[in-house]
Tab-separated table of C-alpha atoms in Angstrom:
chain	number	residue	atom	x	y	z
A	1	MET	CA	-1.779	67.593	33.167
A	2	ARG	CA	-4.268	68.740	30.844
A	3	LEU	CA	-2.014	67.859	27.520
A	4	LEU	CA	-0.621	64.566	29.688
A	5	LEU	CA	-4.216	63.655	29.216
A	6	ALA	CA	-4.953	64.594	25.773
A	7	GLY	CA	-1.658	63.046	24.649
A	8	LEU	CA	-2.460	59.852	26.466
A	9	LEU	CA	-5.865	59.672	24.803
A	10	LEU	CA	-4.253	60.623	21.208
A	11	PHE	CA	-2.079	57.631	22.290
A	12	LEU	CA	-4.861	55.090	23.087
A	13	VAL	CA	-7.024	56.430	19.919
A	14	THR	CA	-4.425	55.689	17.516
A	15	ALA	CA	-3.444	52.175	18.671
A	16	GLY	CA	-6.987	51.348	18.749
A	17	ILE	CA	-7.258	52.236	15.149
A	18	ALA	CA	-3.631	50.508	14.451
A	19	ALA	CA	-5.704	47.942	16.530
A	20	LEU	CA	-8.387	47.258	13.885
A	21	GLY	CA	-6.359	48.316	10.614
A	22	LEU	CA	-4.525	44.765	11.452
A	23	GLN	CA	-7.340	42.924	12.461
A	24	LYS	CA	-8.958	44.095	9.505
A	25	SER	CA	-6.137	42.736	7.234
A	26	LEU	CA	-5.945	39.230	9.018
A	27	VAL	CA	-9.660	39.249	8.513
A	28	GLN	CA	-9.612	39.518	5.074
A	29	PRO	CA	-9.841	37.336	2.199
A	30	LEU	CA	-5.959	36.637	0.736
A	31	ALA	CA	-5.946	36.907	-2.811
A	32	VAL	CA	-6.714	33.358	-3.658
A	33	GLU	CA	-8.757	33.021	-7.694
A	34	GLU	CA	-11.574	30.605	-7.556
A	35	GLY	CA	-10.257	27.448	-8.081
A	36	GLY	CA	-7.745	27.605	-4.742
A	37	LEU	CA	-4.225	28.301	-4.529
A	38	ARG	CA	-2.014	25.083	-4.246
A	39	PHE	CA	1.849	25.616	-2.744
A	40	GLN	CA	4.504	23.309	-1.712
A	41	VAL	CA	5.916	24.535	2.083
A	42	GLU	CA	9.833	22.331	1.616
A	43	SER	CA	11.004	21.148	4.416
A	44	GLY	CA	13.572	22.999	6.069
A	45	SER	CA	11.253	26.141	5.269
A	46	ASN	CA	9.962	28.488	8.154
A	47	LEU	CA	7.167	30.538	8.083
A	48	SER	CA	8.788	34.022	7.422
A	49	ARG	CA	10.071	32.594	3.751
A	50	VAL	CA	6.807	30.866	3.446
A	51	LEU	CA	5.008	34.126	3.377
A	52	ARG	CA	7.518	36.013	1.909
A	53	ASP	CA	6.907	33.343	-1.585
A	54	LEU	CA	3.385	34.185	-1.026
A	55	GLN	CA	3.648	37.766	-1.074
A	56	SER	CA	6.343	37.052	-4.476
A	57	LYS	CA	3.141	35.660	-5.760
A	58	GLY	CA	0.380	38.371	-5.136
A	59	VAL	CA	-1.360	35.952	-1.911
A	60	VAL	CA	-0.361	37.465	1.098
A	61	LYS	CA	-0.454	41.786	1.160
A	62	TRP	CA	1.170	42.349	4.646
A	63	PRO	CA	3.933	39.398	5.487
A	64	ARG	CA	5.239	41.083	8.614
A	65	LEU	CA	1.513	41.733	9.974
A	66	VAL	CA	0.672	37.761	9.199
A	67	LEU	CA	4.506	36.815	11.245
A	68	LEU	CA	3.167	39.562	13.755
A	69	TYR	CA	0.523	37.853	14.472
A	70	ALA	CA	1.701	34.633	14.573
A	71	TYR	CA	4.218	34.901	17.228
A	72	TRP	CA	1.693	36.720	18.923
A	73	GLN	CA	-0.620	33.802	18.452
A	74	GLU	CA	2.292	31.154	19.547
A	75	LYS	CA	2.405	29.632	15.850
A	76	THR	CA	5.257	30.603	14.127
A	77	GLY	CA	6.096	26.266	14.080
A	78	ILE	CA	4.933	25.119	10.458
A	79	HIS	CA	4.343	21.598	8.558
A	80	ALA	CA	6.743	20.590	5.240
A	81	GLY	CA	3.802	19.389	2.344
A	82	GLU	CA	1.779	20.527	-0.451
A	83	TYR	CA	-0.881	22.904	1.191
A	84	LEU	CA	-4.457	24.087	-0.604
A	85	LEU	CA	-6.042	27.531	0.143
A	86	PRO	CA	-10.051	27.706	-0.808
A	87	LYS	CA	-10.762	30.813	-1.735
A	88	GLY	CA	-12.148	33.086	1.254
A	89	THR	CA	-8.916	32.064	3.265
A	90	ASN	CA	-7.643	34.838	5.477
A	91	ALA	CA	-3.705	35.400	6.824
A	92	MET	CA	-5.234	34.034	9.925
A	93	ASP	CA	-6.734	30.593	8.707
A	94	LEU	CA	-3.491	30.478	6.189
A	95	VAL	CA	-1.139	30.480	9.881
A	96	GLU	CA	-3.392	28.304	11.354
A	97	ARG	CA	-2.886	25.784	8.431
A	98	LEU	CA	0.195	25.661	8.244
A	99	HIS	CA	1.002	24.887	12.659
A	100	ARG	CA	-2.074	22.349	11.772
A	101	GLY	CA	-0.340	20.862	8.808
A	102	ASP	CA	-3.094	20.561	7.205
A	103	VAL	CA	-1.243	19.451	3.946
A	104	THR	CA	-3.167	17.590	1.506
A	105	ARG	CA	-3.208	14.359	1.419
A	106	TYR	CA	-2.860	11.495	-1.048
A	107	ARG	CA	-3.686	7.460	-1.479
A	108	LEU	CA	-1.947	4.811	-2.805
A	109	THR	CA	-3.301	1.394	-3.510
A	110	LEU	CA	-1.382	-2.277	-3.816
A	111	VAL	CA	-3.372	-5.149	-4.623
A	112	GLU	CA	-3.351	-8.748	-3.560
A	113	GLY	CA	-1.601	-10.833	-5.740
A	114	TRP	CA	0.759	-8.184	-7.633
A	115	THR	CA	4.148	-8.737	-8.016
A	116	ALA	CA	7.192	-6.480	-5.480
A	117	ARG	CA	7.556	-5.145	-8.875
A	118	GLN	CA	4.389	-4.358	-9.709
A	119	ALA	CA	3.968	-2.707	-5.809
A	120	LEU	CA	6.634	-0.551	-6.282
A	121	GLU	CA	5.747	0.201	-9.873
A	122	GLN	CA	2.440	1.941	-8.370
A	123	ILE	CA	4.185	2.961	-5.672
A	124	ARG	CA	6.900	4.913	-8.107
A	125	ALA	CA	4.295	6.183	-9.923
A	126	GLY	CA	1.978	7.612	-7.543
A	127	ARG	CA	1.144	11.374	-7.091
A	128	ASN	CA	3.846	13.841	-5.797
A	129	VAL	CA	5.954	10.685	-4.626
A	130	VAL	CA	9.457	11.147	-4.865
A	131	LYS	CA	11.857	8.976	-6.803
A	132	THR	CA	14.967	7.878	-5.367
A	133	GLU	CA	18.000	5.737	-6.360
A	134	ALA	CA	16.820	3.504	-4.300
A	135	GLY	CA	13.666	2.191	-5.409
A	136	ARG	CA	15.174	2.051	-9.232
A	137	SER	CA	14.423	-1.808	-8.723
A	138	THR	CA	13.087	-4.552	-5.899
A	139	GLU	CA	16.768	-5.141	-5.271
A	140	SER	CA	18.335	-1.991	-4.261
A	141	ALA	CA	15.007	-1.952	-2.741
A	142	ALA	CA	15.364	-4.637	-0.618
A	143	GLU	CA	19.179	-3.650	0.118
A	144	ALA	CA	17.831	0.118	1.147
A	145	LEU	CA	14.783	-1.950	3.532
A	146	GLN	CA	17.788	-3.822	4.898
A	147	LEU	CA	16.083	-6.622	4.476
A	148	GLU	CA	17.293	-10.362	6.082
A	149	ALA	CA	14.774	-12.430	2.996
A	150	PRO	CA	16.133	-13.989	0.170
A	151	SER	CA	14.025	-11.992	-1.987
A	152	LEU	CA	11.527	-8.382	-1.661
A	153	GLU	CA	8.861	-10.949	-3.075
A	154	GLY	CA	5.605	-11.163	-0.873
A	155	TRP	CA	6.858	-8.595	1.841
A	156	ILE	CA	5.111	-5.650	0.941
A	157	PHE	CA	1.602	-5.972	2.451
A	158	PRO	CA	-1.381	-4.808	-0.047
A	159	ASP	CA	-4.036	-2.540	1.458
A	160	THR	CA	-4.495	1.752	0.318
A	161	TYR	CA	-1.197	3.512	1.783
A	162	ILE	CA	-2.131	7.844	2.495
A	163	TYR	CA	0.843	10.087	1.994
A	164	ARG	CA	1.392	13.701	2.307
A	165	SER	CA	3.466	15.227	-0.941
A	166	GLY	CA	7.163	14.659	-0.979
A	167	THR	CA	7.368	11.644	0.599
A	168	THR	CA	9.682	9.084	-0.610
A	169	ASP	CA	9.360	5.722	-2.674
A	170	ILE	CA	11.300	4.312	0.004
A	171	GLU	CA	9.145	5.954	2.949
A	172	LEU	CA	6.334	4.080	1.386
A	173	LEU	CA	7.786	0.790	1.112
A	174	LYS	CA	9.545	0.631	4.448
A	175	GLN	CA	5.994	1.592	5.408
A	176	ALA	CA	3.944	-1.092	3.522
A	177	HIS	CA	6.887	-3.972	4.934
A	178	GLU	CA	6.833	-3.143	8.618
A	179	ARG	CA	3.062	-3.096	7.793
A	180	MET	CA	3.308	-7.008	6.192
A	181	ARG	CA	6.275	-7.695	9.324
A	182	ARG	CA	3.086	-6.864	11.938
A	183	VAL	CA	0.547	-8.722	10.062
A	184	LEU	CA	2.605	-12.002	9.562
A	185	ALA	CA	3.915	-12.065	13.631
A	186	ASP	CA	-0.305	-11.231	14.454
A	187	GLU	CA	-0.980	-14.130	12.510
A	188	TRP	CA	1.811	-16.322	13.448
A	189	GLN	CA	0.523	-16.531	16.916
A	190	GLN	CA	-2.946	-17.339	16.102
A	191	ARG	CA	-1.992	-20.551	13.839
A	192	SER	CA	-3.121	-24.479	13.817
A	193	ASP	CA	-0.570	-26.700	15.221
A	194	ALA	CA	0.720	-29.621	13.542
A	195	LEU	CA	1.740	-27.285	10.128
A	196	PRO	CA	4.076	-28.708	7.558
A	197	PHE	CA	6.622	-25.600	8.184
A	198	ASP	CA	8.161	-24.386	10.916
A	199	THR	CA	8.921	-19.905	10.204
A	200	PRO	CA	6.767	-17.175	9.334
A	201	GLU	CA	8.768	-17.240	6.367
A	202	GLU	CA	7.847	-20.777	5.099
A	203	ALA	CA	3.886	-19.508	5.854
A	204	LEU	CA	4.311	-16.145	3.481
A	205	ILE	CA	5.294	-18.119	1.311
A	206	LEU	CA	2.507	-20.103	1.307
A	207	ALA	CA	0.347	-17.502	1.708
A	208	SER	CA	1.512	-16.468	-1.987
A	209	LEU	CA	0.516	-19.727	-2.811
A	210	ILE	CA	-2.867	-19.221	-1.983
A	211	GLU	CA	-3.112	-15.597	-2.800
A	212	LYS	CA	-2.420	-17.093	-6.497
A	213	GLU	CA	-5.065	-19.376	-7.136
A	214	THR	CA	-7.548	-18.002	-6.040
A	215	GLY	CA	-9.770	-14.960	-4.867
A	216	GLN	CA	-12.697	-16.435	-3.565
A	217	PRO	CA	-13.066	-16.245	0.183
A	218	SER	CA	-14.494	-18.946	0.906
A	219	GLU	CA	-12.353	-20.919	-0.981
A	220	ARG	CA	-8.912	-20.219	0.067
A	221	ASP	CA	-8.700	-21.929	3.984
A	222	GLU	CA	-10.006	-25.314	1.329
A	223	ILE	CA	-6.992	-24.628	-0.768
A	224	ALA	CA	-5.448	-23.889	2.431
A	225	GLY	CA	-5.916	-27.516	3.112
A	226	VAL	CA	-4.757	-29.045	0.040
A	227	PHE	CA	-1.724	-28.157	-0.095
A	228	VAL	CA	-1.110	-28.566	3.352
A	229	ARG	CA	-1.467	-32.215	2.828
A	230	ARG	CA	0.451	-32.641	-0.368
A	231	LEU	CA	4.067	-31.480	1.893
A	232	LYS	CA	2.752	-33.899	4.443
A	233	ARG	CA	2.727	-36.640	2.033
A	234	GLY	CA	5.266	-35.041	0.156
A	235	MET	CA	3.696	-34.299	-3.284
A	236	ARG	CA	4.136	-31.694	-5.354
A	237	LEU	CA	2.164	-28.791	-4.923
A	238	GLN	CA	1.838	-28.766	-8.778
A	239	THR	CA	0.173	-25.075	-8.914
A	240	ASP	CA	0.741	-23.267	-12.179
A	241	PRO	CA	1.607	-20.081	-10.955
A	242	THR	CA	4.563	-20.942	-9.233
A	243	VAL	CA	5.747	-21.859	-12.750
A	244	ILE	CA	4.370	-19.151	-14.527
A	245	TYR	CA	6.410	-16.428	-12.001
A	246	GLY	CA	9.809	-18.910	-12.436
A	247	LEU	CA	9.321	-17.980	-16.167
A	248	GLY	CA	9.546	-14.354	-15.535
A	249	GLU	CA	9.569	-12.106	-19.016
A	250	ASP	CA	10.070	-14.983	-20.736
A	251	PHE	CA	6.567	-16.182	-20.097
A	252	ASP	CA	4.153	-14.980	-23.048
A	253	GLY	CA	0.248	-15.478	-20.877
A	254	ASP	CA	0.491	-19.683	-22.891
A	255	LEU	CA	1.195	-22.315	-20.503
A	256	ARG	CA	2.587	-25.570	-21.881
A	257	ARG	CA	3.268	-28.947	-21.343
A	258	SER	CA	6.653	-28.311	-21.455
A	259	HIS	CA	6.797	-24.955	-19.342
A	260	LEU	CA	5.535	-28.100	-16.399
A	261	ARG	CA	8.612	-30.069	-17.619
A	262	GLU	CA	10.898	-27.212	-17.446
A	263	ALA	CA	12.849	-27.206	-13.565
A	264	THR	CA	13.271	-23.923	-11.598
A	265	PRO	CA	13.751	-23.395	-8.416
A	266	TYR	CA	10.025	-22.494	-8.881
A	267	ASN	CA	8.289	-24.950	-10.880
A	268	THR	CA	7.163	-26.742	-8.178
A	269	TYR	CA	5.788	-29.682	-11.192
A	270	VAL	CA	9.576	-31.072	-11.325
A	271	ILE	CA	10.353	-29.466	-7.190
A	272	LYS	CA	9.095	-30.919	-3.785
A	273	GLY	CA	7.748	-28.514	-0.938
A	274	LEU	CA	7.499	-25.086	-0.996
A	275	PRO	CA	9.596	-22.645	-3.292
A	276	PRO	CA	12.586	-20.476	-2.167
A	277	THR	CA	10.262	-16.861	-1.975
A	278	PRO	CA	7.091	-15.844	-2.180
A	279	ILE	CA	5.772	-14.991	-5.281
A	280	ALA	CA	3.589	-12.515	-4.758
A	281	LEU	CA	1.575	-10.073	-2.185
A	282	PRO	CA	-0.370	-12.202	0.281
A	283	GLY	CA	-3.609	-10.037	2.236
A	284	ARG	CA	-4.305	-10.958	5.910
A	285	GLU	CA	-6.414	-13.670	4.616
A	286	ALA	CA	-4.555	-15.190	2.711
A	287	ILE	CA	-1.886	-14.923	5.219
A	288	ARG	CA	-4.522	-16.764	7.985
A	289	ALA	CA	-5.880	-19.805	5.555
A	290	ALA	CA	-1.722	-20.954	4.819
A	291	LEU	CA	-2.091	-21.248	9.400
A	292	ASN	CA	-5.776	-22.339	9.133
A	293	PRO	CA	-5.585	-24.994	6.653
A	294	LYS	CA	-9.638	-26.541	6.598
A	295	GLU	CA	-9.519	-29.961	7.741
A	296	GLY	CA	-10.541	-32.859	5.062
A	297	ASP	CA	-9.566	-35.460	2.235
A	298	SER	CA	-9.224	-33.488	-0.900
A	299	LEU	CA	-5.612	-33.387	-2.790
A	300	PHE	CA	-6.821	-31.910	-6.153
A	301	PHE	CA	-8.512	-28.992	-7.075
A	302	VAL	CA	-9.441	-27.840	-10.703
A	303	ALA	CA	-10.557	-24.544	-12.092
A	304	LYS	CA	-13.968	-24.586	-12.937
A	305	GLY	CA	-14.263	-21.505	-15.324
A	306	ASP	CA	-16.401	-19.545	-13.227
A	307	GLY	CA	-13.609	-18.545	-10.857
A	308	TYR	CA	-14.482	-21.574	-8.402
A	309	HIS	CA	-12.510	-25.237	-8.294
A	310	HIS	CA	-13.839	-28.310	-8.147
A	311	PHE	CA	-12.022	-30.089	-5.211
A	312	SER	CA	-11.260	-33.864	-5.659
A	313	VAL	CA	-9.760	-36.795	-2.842
A	314	THR	CA	-8.073	-39.693	-5.577
A	315	LEU	CA	-6.538	-39.099	-8.320
A	316	ASP	CA	-9.372	-40.845	-11.008
A	317	GLU	CA	-11.720	-38.418	-9.665
A	318	HIS	CA	-9.795	-35.370	-10.357
A	319	ASN	CA	-8.969	-36.315	-13.719
A	320	ARG	CA	-12.614	-36.875	-14.555
A	321	ALA	CA	-12.803	-33.076	-12.983
A	322	VAL	CA	-9.971	-31.578	-15.482
A	323	ARG	CA	-11.703	-33.139	-18.699
A	324	GLU	CA	-14.750	-31.669	-17.660
A	325	TYR	CA	-13.737	-28.329	-16.492
A	326	GLN	CA	-10.253	-27.691	-18.293
A	327	LEU	CA	-10.861	-29.989	-21.507
A	328	LYS	CA	-14.262	-29.212	-22.670
A	329	ARG	CA	-14.476	-25.233	-21.542
A	330	ARG	CA	-17.549	-23.432	-20.658
A	331	ALA	CA	-17.744	-20.144	-23.764
A	332	ASP	CA	-17.214	-18.163	-20.179
A	333	TYR	CA	-14.241	-19.890	-18.687
A	334	ARG	CA	-12.210	-17.739	-16.509
A	335	SER	CA	-8.596	-18.565	-15.721
A	336	SER	CA	-8.231	-16.173	-13.070
A	337	PRO	CA	-10.187	-15.908	-10.204
A	338	GLY	CA	-13.361	-13.693	-9.315
A	339	LYS	CA	-14.034	-11.892	-6.690
A	340	GLU	CA	-17.354	-12.527	-4.494
A	341	ASN	CA	-19.403	-10.069	-3.718
């Protein structure tokens, strides 16, 4: 009996020492340098493989003990992505981070008024964004999204997006496209009566024109009002940004009179009604303005050179404004709209 008790006592002491040793191994900081350790967990990887990789880098000393601890805690499931381990991280912290999916996240901003091509270039230039063959052009991207519209133009919502390392360009583009669809559908439900167009797609086209004409929130609904009244009266919209868009890469930055007479599907000095597609990425405020234009009588507007516009009811008044603001330009004239503070 004494021998049995002595053996049991020895076993318990040994087990206790082993448990203390295991605990000490788990709480001891990993071999992470001052700046931290950044590493990638690929999709389809598992905890055992990650621990072996970290062992090969000299970070984890006892991967089997760490794996045993993860099984005990029922935290063997991990998430793919890029991780940053700060100095002082221990094995228990590592298991917790992998199980929660505390991956590094990046921010990417698409700006109102950009074209779809500019937005796609920005997405593909994002840090750790995976470039796909489908994302090589707006045409191939539209095909990958199974877009029903004739062009990707306008169908990407300008906003800031958060993503993980390894996200593809098409995944980000799909997120921005779905956001635009939701915003447009939401604003369409709150539209004014008696608009001179019948579909959300046409509203998006008009919103893109408003977005390109002004960056001043206080002017959006007034410019929308001018465009809506002109559409109702059968007047040409005569807005320069559509002409520039129609010229494409041929535009050298100098809009000439000959350009205004050049026949393109987007030249609203030549065609009546809206152009065939949007010309830029409109934000929610521009969409809302297109669907809720300001009432009034103005039919013309001209840039004053300070980021704002002069609105006119008659052609004579408009011509006087053109002479004042365009033909006698101030020294600090700005053709592009400014933003309100």
